mmCIF file of C-alpha atoms and ligand atoms in Angstrom:
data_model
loop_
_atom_site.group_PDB
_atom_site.id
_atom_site.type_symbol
_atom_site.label_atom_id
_atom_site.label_comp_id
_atom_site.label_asym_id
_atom_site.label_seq_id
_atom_site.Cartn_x
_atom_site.Cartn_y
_atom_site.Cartn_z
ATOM 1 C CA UNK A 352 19.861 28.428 16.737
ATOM 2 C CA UNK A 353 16.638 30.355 16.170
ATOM 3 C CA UNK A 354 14.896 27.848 18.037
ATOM 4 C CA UNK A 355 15.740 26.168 21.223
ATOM 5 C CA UNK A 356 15.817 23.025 22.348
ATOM 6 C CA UNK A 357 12.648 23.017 24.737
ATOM 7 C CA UNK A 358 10.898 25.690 22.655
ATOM 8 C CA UNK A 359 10.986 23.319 20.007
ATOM 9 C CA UNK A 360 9.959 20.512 21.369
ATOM 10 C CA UNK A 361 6.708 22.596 23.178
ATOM 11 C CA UNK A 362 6.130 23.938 19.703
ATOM 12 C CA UNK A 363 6.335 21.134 17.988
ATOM 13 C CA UNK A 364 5.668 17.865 19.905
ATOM 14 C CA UNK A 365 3.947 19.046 23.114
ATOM 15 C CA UNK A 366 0.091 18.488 22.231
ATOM 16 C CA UNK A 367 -0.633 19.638 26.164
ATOM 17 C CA UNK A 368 -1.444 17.505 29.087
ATOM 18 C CA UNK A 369 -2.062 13.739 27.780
ATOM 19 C CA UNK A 370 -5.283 12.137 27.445
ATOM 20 C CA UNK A 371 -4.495 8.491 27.436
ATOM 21 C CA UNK A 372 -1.221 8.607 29.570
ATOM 22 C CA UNK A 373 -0.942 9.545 33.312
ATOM 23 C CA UNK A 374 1.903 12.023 32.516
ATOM 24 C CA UNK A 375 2.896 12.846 29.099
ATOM 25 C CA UNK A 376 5.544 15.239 27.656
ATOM 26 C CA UNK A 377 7.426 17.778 29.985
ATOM 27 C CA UNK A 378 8.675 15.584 33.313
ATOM 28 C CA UNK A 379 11.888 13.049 33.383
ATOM 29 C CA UNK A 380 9.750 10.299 32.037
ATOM 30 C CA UNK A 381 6.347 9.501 30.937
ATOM 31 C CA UNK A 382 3.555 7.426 33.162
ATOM 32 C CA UNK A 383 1.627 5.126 31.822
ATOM 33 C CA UNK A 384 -1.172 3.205 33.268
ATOM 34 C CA UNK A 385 -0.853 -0.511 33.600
ATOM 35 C CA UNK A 386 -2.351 -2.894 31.355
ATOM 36 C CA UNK A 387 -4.991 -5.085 32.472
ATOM 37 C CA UNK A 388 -4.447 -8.194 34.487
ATOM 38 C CA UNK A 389 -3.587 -10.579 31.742
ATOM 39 C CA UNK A 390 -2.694 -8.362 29.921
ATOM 40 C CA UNK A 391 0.967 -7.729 29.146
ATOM 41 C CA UNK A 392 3.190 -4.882 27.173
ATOM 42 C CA UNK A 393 4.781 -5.229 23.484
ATOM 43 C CA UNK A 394 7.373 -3.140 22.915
ATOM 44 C CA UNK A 395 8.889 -2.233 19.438
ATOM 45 C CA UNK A 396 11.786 0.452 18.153
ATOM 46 C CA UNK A 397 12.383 1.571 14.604
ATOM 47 C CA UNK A 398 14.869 3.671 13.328
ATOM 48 C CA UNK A 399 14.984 5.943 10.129
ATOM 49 C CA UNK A 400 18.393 7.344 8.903
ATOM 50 C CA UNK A 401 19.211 9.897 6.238
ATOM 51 C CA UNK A 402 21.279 8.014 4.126
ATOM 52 C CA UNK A 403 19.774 4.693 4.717
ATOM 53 C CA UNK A 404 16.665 4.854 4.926
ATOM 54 C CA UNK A 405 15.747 7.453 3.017
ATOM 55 C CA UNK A 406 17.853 10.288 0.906
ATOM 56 C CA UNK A 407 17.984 13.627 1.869
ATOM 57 C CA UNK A 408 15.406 15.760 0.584
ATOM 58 C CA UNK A 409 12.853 13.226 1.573
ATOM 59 C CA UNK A 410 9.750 14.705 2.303
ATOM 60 C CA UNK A 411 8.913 15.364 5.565
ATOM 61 C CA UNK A 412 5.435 14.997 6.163
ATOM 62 C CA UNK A 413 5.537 11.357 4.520
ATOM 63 C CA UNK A 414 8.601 10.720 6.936
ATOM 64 C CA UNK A 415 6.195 11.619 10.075
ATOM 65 C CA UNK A 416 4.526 9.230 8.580
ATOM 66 C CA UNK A 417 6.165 6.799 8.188
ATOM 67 C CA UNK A 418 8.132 6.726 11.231
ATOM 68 C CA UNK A 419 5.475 5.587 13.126
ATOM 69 C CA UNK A 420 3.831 3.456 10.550
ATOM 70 C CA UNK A 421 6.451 1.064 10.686
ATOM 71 C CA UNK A 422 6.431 1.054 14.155
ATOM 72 C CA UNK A 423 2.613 0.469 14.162
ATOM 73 C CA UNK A 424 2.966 -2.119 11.873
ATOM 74 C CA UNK A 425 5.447 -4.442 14.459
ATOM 75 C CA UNK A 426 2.735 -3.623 16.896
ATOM 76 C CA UNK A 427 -0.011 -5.047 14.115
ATOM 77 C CA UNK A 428 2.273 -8.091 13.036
ATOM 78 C CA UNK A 429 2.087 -8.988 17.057
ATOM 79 C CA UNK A 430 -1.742 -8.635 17.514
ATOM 80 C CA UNK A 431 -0.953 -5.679 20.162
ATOM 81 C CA UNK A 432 -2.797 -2.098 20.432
ATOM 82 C CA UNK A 433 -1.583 0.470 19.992
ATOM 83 C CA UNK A 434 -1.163 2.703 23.166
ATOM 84 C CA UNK A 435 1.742 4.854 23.068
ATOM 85 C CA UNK A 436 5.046 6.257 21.555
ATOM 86 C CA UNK A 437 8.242 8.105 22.330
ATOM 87 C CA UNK A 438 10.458 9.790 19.452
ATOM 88 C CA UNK A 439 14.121 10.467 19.765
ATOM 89 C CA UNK A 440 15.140 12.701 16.750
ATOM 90 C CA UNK A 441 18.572 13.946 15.641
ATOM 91 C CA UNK A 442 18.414 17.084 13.637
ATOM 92 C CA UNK A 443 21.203 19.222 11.905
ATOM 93 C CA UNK A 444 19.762 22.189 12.463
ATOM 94 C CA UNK A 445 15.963 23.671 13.386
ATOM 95 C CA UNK A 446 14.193 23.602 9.932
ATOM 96 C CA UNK A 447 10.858 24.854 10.836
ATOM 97 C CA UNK A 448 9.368 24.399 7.701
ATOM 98 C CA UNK A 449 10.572 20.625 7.844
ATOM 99 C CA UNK A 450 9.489 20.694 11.332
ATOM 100 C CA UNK A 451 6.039 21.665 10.969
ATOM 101 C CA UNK A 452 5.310 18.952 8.102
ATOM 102 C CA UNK A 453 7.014 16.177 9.984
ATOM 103 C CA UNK A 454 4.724 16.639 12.925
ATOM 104 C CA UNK A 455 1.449 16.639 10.775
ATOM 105 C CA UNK A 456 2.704 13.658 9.093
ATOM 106 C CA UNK A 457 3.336 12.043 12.585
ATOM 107 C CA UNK A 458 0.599 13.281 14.341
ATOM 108 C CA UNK A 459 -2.300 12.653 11.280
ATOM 109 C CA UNK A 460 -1.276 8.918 11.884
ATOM 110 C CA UNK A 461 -0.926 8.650 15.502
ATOM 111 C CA UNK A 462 -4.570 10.372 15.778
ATOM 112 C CA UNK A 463 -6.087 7.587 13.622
ATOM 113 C CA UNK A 464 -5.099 5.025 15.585
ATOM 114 C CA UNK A 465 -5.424 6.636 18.683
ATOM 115 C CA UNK A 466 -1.395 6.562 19.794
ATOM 116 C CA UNK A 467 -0.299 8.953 22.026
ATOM 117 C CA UNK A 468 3.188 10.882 21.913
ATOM 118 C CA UNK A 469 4.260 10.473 25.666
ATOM 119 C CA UNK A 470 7.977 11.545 25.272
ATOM 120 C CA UNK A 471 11.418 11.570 23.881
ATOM 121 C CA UNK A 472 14.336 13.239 23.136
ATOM 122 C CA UNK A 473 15.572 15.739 20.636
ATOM 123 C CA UNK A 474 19.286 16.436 19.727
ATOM 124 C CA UNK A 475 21.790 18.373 16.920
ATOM 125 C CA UNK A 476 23.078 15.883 14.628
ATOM 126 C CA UNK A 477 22.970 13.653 11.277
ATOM 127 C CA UNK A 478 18.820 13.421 10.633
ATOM 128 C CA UNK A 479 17.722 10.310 12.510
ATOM 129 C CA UNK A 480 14.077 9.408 13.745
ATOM 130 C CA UNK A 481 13.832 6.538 16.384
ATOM 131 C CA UNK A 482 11.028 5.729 17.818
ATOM 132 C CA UNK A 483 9.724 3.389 20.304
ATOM 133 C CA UNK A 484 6.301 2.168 20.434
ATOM 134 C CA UNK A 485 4.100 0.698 23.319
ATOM 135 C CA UNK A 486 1.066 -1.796 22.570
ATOM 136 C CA UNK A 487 -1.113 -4.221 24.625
ATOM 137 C CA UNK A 488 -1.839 -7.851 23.848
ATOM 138 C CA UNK A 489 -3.554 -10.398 25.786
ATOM 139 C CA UNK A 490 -0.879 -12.782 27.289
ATOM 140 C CA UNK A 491 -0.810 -15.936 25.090
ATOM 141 C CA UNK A 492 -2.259 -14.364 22.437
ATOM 142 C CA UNK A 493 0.493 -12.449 20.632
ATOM 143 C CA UNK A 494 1.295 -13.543 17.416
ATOM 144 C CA UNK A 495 5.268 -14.708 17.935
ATOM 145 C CA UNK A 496 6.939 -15.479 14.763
ATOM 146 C CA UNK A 497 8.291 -18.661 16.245
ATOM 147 C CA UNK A 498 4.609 -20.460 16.393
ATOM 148 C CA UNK A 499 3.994 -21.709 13.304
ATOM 149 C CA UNK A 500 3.006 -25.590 12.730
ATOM 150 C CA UNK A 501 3.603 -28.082 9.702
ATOM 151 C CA UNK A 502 0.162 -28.255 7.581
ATOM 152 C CA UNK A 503 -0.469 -24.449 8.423
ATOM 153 C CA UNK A 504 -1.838 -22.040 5.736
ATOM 154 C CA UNK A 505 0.522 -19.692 4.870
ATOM 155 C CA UNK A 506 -1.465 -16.227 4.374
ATOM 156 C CA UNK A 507 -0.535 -12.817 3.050
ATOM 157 C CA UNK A 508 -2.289 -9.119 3.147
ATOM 158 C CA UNK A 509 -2.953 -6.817 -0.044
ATOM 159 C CA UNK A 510 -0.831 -7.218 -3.034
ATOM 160 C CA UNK A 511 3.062 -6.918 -2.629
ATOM 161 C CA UNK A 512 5.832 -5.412 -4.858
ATOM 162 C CA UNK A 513 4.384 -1.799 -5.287
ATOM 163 C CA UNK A 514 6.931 -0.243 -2.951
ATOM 164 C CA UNK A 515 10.076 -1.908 -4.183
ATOM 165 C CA UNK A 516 8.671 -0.815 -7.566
ATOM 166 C CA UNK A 517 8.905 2.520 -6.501
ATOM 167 C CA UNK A 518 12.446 2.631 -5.517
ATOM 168 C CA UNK A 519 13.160 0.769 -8.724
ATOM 169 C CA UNK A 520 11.397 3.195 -11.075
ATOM 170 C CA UNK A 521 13.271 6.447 -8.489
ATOM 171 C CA UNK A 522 16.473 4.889 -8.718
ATOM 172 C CA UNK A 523 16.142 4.381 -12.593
ATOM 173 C CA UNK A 524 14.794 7.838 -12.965
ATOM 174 C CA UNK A 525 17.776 9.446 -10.648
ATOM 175 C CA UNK A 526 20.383 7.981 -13.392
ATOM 176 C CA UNK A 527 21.128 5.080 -10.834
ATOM 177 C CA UNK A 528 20.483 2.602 -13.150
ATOM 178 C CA UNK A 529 19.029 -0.695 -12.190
ATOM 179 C CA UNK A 530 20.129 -2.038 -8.598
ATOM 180 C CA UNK A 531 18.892 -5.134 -6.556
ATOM 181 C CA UNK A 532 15.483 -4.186 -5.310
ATOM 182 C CA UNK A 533 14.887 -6.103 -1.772
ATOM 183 C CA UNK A 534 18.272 -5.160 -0.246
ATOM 184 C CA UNK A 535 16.665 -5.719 3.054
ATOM 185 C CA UNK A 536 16.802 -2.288 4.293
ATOM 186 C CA UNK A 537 14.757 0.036 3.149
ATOM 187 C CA UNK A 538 13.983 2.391 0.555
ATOM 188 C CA UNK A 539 16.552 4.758 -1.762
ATOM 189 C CA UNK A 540 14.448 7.696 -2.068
ATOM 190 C CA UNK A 541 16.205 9.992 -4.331
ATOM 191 C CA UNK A 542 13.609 11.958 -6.154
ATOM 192 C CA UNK A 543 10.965 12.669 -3.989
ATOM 193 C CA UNK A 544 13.187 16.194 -2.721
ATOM 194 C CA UNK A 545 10.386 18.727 -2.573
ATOM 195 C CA UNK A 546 10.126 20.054 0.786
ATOM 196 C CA UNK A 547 6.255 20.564 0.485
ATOM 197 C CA UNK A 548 5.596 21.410 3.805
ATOM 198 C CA UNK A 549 1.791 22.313 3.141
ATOM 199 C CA UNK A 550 0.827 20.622 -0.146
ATOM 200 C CA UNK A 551 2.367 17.042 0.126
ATOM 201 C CA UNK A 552 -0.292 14.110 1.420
ATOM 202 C CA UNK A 553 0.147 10.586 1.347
ATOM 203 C CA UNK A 554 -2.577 8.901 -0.485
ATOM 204 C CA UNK A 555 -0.372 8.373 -3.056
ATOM 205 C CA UNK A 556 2.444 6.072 -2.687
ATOM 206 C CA UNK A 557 2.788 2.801 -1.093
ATOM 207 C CA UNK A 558 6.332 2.904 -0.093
ATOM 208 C CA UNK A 559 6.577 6.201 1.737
ATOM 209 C CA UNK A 560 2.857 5.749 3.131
ATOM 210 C CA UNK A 561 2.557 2.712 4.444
ATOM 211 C CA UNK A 562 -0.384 1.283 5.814
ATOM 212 C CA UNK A 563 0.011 -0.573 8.858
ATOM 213 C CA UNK A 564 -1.973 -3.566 9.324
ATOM 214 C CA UNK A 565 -3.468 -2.740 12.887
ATOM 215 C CA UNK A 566 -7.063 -3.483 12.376
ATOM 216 C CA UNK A 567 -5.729 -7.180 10.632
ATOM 217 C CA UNK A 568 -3.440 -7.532 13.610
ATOM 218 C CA UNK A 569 -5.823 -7.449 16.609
ATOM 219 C CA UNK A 570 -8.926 -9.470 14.474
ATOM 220 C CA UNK A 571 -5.774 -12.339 14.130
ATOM 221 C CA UNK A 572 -5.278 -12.352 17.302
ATOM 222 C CA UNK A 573 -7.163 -15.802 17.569
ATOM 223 C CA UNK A 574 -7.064 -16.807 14.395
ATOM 224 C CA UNK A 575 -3.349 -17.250 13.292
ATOM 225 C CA UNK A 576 -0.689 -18.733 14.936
ATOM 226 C CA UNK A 577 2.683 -16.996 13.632
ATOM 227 C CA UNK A 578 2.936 -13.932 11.687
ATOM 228 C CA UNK A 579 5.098 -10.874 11.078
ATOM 229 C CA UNK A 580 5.256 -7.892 8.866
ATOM 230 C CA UNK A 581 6.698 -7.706 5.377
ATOM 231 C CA UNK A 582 9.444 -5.151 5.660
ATOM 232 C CA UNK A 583 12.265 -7.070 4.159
ATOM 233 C CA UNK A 584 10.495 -8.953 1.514
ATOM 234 C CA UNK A 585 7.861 -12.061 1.661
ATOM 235 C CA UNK A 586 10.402 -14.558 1.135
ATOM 236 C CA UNK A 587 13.413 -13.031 3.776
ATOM 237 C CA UNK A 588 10.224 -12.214 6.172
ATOM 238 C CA UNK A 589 8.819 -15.954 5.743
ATOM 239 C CA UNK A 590 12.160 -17.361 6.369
ATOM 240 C CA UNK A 591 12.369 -15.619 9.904
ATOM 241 C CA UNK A 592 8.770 -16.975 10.986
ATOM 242 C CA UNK A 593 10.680 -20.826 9.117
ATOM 243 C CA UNK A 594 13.700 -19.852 11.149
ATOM 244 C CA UNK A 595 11.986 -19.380 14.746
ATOM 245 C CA UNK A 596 9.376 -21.955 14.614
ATOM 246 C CA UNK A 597 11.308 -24.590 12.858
ATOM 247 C CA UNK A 598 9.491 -25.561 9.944
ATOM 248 C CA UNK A 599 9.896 -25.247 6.236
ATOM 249 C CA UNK A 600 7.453 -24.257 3.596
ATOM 250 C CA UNK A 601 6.279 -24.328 -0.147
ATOM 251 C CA UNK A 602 4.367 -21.330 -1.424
ATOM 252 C CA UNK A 603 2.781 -21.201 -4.696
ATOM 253 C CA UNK A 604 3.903 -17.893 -6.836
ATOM 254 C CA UNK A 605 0.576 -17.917 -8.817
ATOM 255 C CA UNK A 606 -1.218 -17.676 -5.903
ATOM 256 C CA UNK A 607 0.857 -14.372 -4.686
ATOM 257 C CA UNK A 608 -0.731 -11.165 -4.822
ATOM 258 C CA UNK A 609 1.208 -8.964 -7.158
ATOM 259 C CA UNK A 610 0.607 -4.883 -6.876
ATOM 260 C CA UNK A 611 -1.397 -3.371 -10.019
ATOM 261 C CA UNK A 612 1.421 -1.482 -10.952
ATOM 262 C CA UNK A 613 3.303 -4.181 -11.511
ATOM 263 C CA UNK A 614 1.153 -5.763 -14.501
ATOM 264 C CA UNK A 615 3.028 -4.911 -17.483
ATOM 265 C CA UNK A 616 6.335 -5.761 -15.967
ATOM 266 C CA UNK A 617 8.058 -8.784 -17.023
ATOM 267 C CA UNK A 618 7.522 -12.475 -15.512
ATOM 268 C CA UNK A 619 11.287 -12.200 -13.767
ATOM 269 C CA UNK A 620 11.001 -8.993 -12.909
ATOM 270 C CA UNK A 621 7.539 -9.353 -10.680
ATOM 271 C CA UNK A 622 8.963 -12.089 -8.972
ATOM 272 C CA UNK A 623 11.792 -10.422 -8.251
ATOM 273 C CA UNK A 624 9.677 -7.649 -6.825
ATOM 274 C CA UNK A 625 6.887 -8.739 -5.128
ATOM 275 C CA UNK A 626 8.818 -12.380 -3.483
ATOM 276 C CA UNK A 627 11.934 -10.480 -2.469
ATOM 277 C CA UNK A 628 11.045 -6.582 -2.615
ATOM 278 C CA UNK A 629 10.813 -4.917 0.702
ATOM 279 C CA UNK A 630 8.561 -2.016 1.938
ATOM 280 C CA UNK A 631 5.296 -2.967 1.479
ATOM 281 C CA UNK A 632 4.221 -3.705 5.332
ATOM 282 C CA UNK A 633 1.423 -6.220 4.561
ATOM 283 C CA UNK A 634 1.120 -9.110 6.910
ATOM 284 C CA UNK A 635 2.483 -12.560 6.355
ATOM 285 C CA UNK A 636 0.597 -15.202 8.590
ATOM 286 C CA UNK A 637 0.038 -18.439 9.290
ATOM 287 C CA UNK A 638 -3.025 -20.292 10.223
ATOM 288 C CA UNK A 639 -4.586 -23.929 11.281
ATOM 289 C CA UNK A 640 -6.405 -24.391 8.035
ATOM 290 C CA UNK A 641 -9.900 -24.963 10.177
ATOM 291 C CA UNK A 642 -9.639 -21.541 10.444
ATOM 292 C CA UNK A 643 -9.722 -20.817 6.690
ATOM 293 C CA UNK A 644 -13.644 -19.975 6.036
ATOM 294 C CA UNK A 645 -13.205 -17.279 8.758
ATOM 295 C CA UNK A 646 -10.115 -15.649 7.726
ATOM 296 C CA UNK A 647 -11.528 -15.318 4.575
ATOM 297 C CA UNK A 648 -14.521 -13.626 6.541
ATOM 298 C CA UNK A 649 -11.965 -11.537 7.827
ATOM 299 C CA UNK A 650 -10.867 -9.916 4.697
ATOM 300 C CA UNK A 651 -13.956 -9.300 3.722
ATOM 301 C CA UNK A 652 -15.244 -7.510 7.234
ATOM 302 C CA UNK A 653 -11.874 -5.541 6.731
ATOM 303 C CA UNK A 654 -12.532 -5.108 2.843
ATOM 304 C CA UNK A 655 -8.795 -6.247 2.948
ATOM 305 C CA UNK A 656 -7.797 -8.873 0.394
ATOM 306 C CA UNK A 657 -6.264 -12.207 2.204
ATOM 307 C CA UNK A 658 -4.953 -14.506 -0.041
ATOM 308 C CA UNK A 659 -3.682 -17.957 1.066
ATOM 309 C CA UNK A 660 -0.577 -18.494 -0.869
ATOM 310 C CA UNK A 661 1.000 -21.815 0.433
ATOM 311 C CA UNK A 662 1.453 -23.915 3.501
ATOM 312 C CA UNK A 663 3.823 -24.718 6.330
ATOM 313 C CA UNK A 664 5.920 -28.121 6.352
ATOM 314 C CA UNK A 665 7.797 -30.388 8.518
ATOM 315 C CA UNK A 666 11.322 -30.011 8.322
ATOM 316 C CA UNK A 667 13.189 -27.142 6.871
ATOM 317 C CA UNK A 668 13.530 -25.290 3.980
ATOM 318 C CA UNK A 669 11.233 -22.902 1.110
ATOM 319 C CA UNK A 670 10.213 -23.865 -1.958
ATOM 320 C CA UNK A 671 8.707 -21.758 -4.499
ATOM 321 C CA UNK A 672 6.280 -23.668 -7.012
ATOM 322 C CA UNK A 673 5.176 -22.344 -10.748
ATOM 323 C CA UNK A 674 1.785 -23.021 -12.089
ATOM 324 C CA UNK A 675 2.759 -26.741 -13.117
ATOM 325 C CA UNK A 676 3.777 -27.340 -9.478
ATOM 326 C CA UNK A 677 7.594 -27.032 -10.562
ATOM 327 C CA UNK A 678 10.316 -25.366 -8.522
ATOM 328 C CA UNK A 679 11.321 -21.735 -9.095
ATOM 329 C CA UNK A 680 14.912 -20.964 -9.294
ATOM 330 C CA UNK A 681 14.951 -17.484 -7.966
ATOM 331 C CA UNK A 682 18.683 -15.942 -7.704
ATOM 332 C CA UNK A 683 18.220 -13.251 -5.236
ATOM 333 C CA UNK A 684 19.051 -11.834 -2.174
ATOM 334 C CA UNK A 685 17.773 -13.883 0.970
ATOM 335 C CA UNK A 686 16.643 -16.913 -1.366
ATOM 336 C CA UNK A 687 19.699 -18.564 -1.445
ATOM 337 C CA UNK A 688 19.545 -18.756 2.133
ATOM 338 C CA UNK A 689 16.585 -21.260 1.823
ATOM 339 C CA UNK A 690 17.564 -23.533 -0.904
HETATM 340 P P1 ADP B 945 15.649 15.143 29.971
HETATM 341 O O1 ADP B 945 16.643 16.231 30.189
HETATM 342 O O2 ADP B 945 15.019 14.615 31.215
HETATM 343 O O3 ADP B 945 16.140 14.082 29.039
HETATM 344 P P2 ADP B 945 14.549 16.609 27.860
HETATM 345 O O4 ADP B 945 14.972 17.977 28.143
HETATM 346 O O5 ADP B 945 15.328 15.797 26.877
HETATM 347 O O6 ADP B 945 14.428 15.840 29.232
HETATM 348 O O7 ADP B 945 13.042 16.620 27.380
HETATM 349 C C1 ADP B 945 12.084 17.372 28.053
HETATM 350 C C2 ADP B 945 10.745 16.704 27.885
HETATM 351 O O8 ADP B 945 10.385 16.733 26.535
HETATM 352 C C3 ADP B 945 10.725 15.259 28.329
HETATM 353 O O9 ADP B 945 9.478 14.980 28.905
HETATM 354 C C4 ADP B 945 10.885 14.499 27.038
HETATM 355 O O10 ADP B 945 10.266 13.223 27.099
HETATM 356 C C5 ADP B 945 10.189 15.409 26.060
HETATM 357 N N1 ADP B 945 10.741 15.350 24.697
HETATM 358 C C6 ADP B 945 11.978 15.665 24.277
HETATM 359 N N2 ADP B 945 12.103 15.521 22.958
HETATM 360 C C7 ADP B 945 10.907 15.104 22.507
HETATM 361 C C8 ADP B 945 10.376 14.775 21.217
HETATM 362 N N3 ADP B 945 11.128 14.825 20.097
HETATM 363 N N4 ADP B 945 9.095 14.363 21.140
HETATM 364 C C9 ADP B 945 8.352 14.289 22.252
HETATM 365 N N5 ADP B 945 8.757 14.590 23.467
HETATM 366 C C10 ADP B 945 10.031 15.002 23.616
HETATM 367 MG MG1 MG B 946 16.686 14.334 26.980
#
């Protein structure tokens, strides 16, 4: 190994004494400050695997990225800050290179939102990246996926469908041919090999860049009642917050916000994507429709699009309405589920 173990992780990971925590990287655990009275802790995990979650080859620095972006995100969907993070990574071997563009990846992100790197663990074996995340919400007024109420608006972030898009068009372009889009876990990355350990950046490309929602998550804090994160699709994610909070819903596909890319594609096939495609990391919310006028405010102070794209019901079930107020049959993935 041309590297070890602690050498890498000092090179690497270990930005020097912490600023936010009481001890950082380089004892037997981290210590972190309490929260303030009333306060109270949310804690998230998310793993990546080569293989699952991404192909080998995937770039690195967009990994670093979006490791923690999806862990940000649970943080956002809950109305928590941000406040810290551990990573656990499995490596086959000490790939410098790799390393070095992982970390700026990670690190470029966790600076924005001001998340500190407190810890972890680092091992030899198949490529995984786990990390745990640490946020701080009010008591009361985390946004649990089991609150919504019959006659809420149902609300969603940005435009959807761009990221399953993307693993549609890579999949196509890799000679795998056409393959259900929304599979609920994650994104086939097959093309994307380059190991551009300087040059890569991630303005580019919704689904390995995510952008989590954190700003949207705190401002929601008292203004929605249930949300979560789309990582499995709108309709899969919708039927958890359904699910929890015992409700149904209708939602109105005109009224969903469908990713520019997706314009030229056929009728079926943007429904397909942007109702049951994954990846995109937008919030999905719901809200006491006295509160519309200011979560419309919202998206503008934010400059983030909100669009209110149906309503929470009594009873159970989803329903999916065209234009003329009929029914959608949509035969895919999680849908079923709901019918
Ligand atoms: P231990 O033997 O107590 O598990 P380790 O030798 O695994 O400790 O790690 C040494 C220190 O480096 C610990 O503070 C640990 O939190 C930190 N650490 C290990 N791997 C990582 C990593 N990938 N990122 C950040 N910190 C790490
Ligand atoms: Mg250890």
């Amino acid at each position: 190994m041309p590297l070890g173990e602690f050498e890498l992780i000092r090179q690497f990971f270990d930005r020097g004494p912490a600023r936010r925590a009481l001890l950082g990287i380089g004892d037997d655990a981290a210590l972190l400050a309490p929260v303030p009275a009333g306060s109270v802790i949310a804690v998230s995990t998310d793993m990546l695997i080569e293989g699952r979650h991404f192909f080998a080859g995937a770039d690195p620095l967009r990994l670093g990225h979006k490791a923690l972006a999806v862990n940000l995100s649970d943080l956002a969907s809950m109305g928590a800050q941000p406040r810290a993070f551990t990573l656990a990574l499995a490596l086959p071997a000490v790939d410098e290179p790799w390393l070095a563009a992982f970390r700026q990846g990670l690190f470029a992100l966790a600076d924005r939102f001001d998340c500190e790197l407190v810890g972890g663990d680092t091992t030899r074996g198949p490529l995984t990246i786990s990390i745990s995340i640490f946020g701080e919400v009010p008591a009361g007024a985390a946004l649990r996926r089991d609150a919504a109420q019959p006659g809420d608006d149902v609300w969603v972030s940005g435009a959807l469908g761009a990221a399953a898009w993307a693993v549609e068009r890579r999949r196509q372009a890799s000679g795998l041919g056409q393959s259900a889009v929304g599979d609920g876990d994650g994104d086939g990355d097959g093309t994307s090999g380059a190991h551009s350990a300087g040059g890569a950046d991630c303005a580019d490309l919704r689904l390995d860049c995510p952008e989590p929602r954190v700003a949207l998550g705190l401002a929601l804090r008292h203004l929605a009642r249930a949300a979560i994160d789309v990582s499995d699709g709108l309709i899969a994610d919708l039927g958890h917050i359904l699910e929890r909070s015992r409700v149904g819903a209708e939602l109105r596909w005109p009224d969903v916000p469908q990713a520019a890319e997706l314009a030229p594609l056929p009728e079926a096939l943007r429904q397909r994507l942007a109702l049951s495609g994954g990846d995109d990391y937008e919030l999905l919310f719901t809200a006491a429709p006295e509160n519309r006028i200011a979560v419309e405010a919202l998206g503008r102070r934010l400059d983030l699009p909100l669009a209110r794209i149906g309503a929470i019901a009594a009873g159970s079930g989803l329903a999916v309405l065209d234009a003329r107020g009929r029914r959608l049959e949509i035969e895919h993935g999680g849908f079923d589920h709901f019918r």
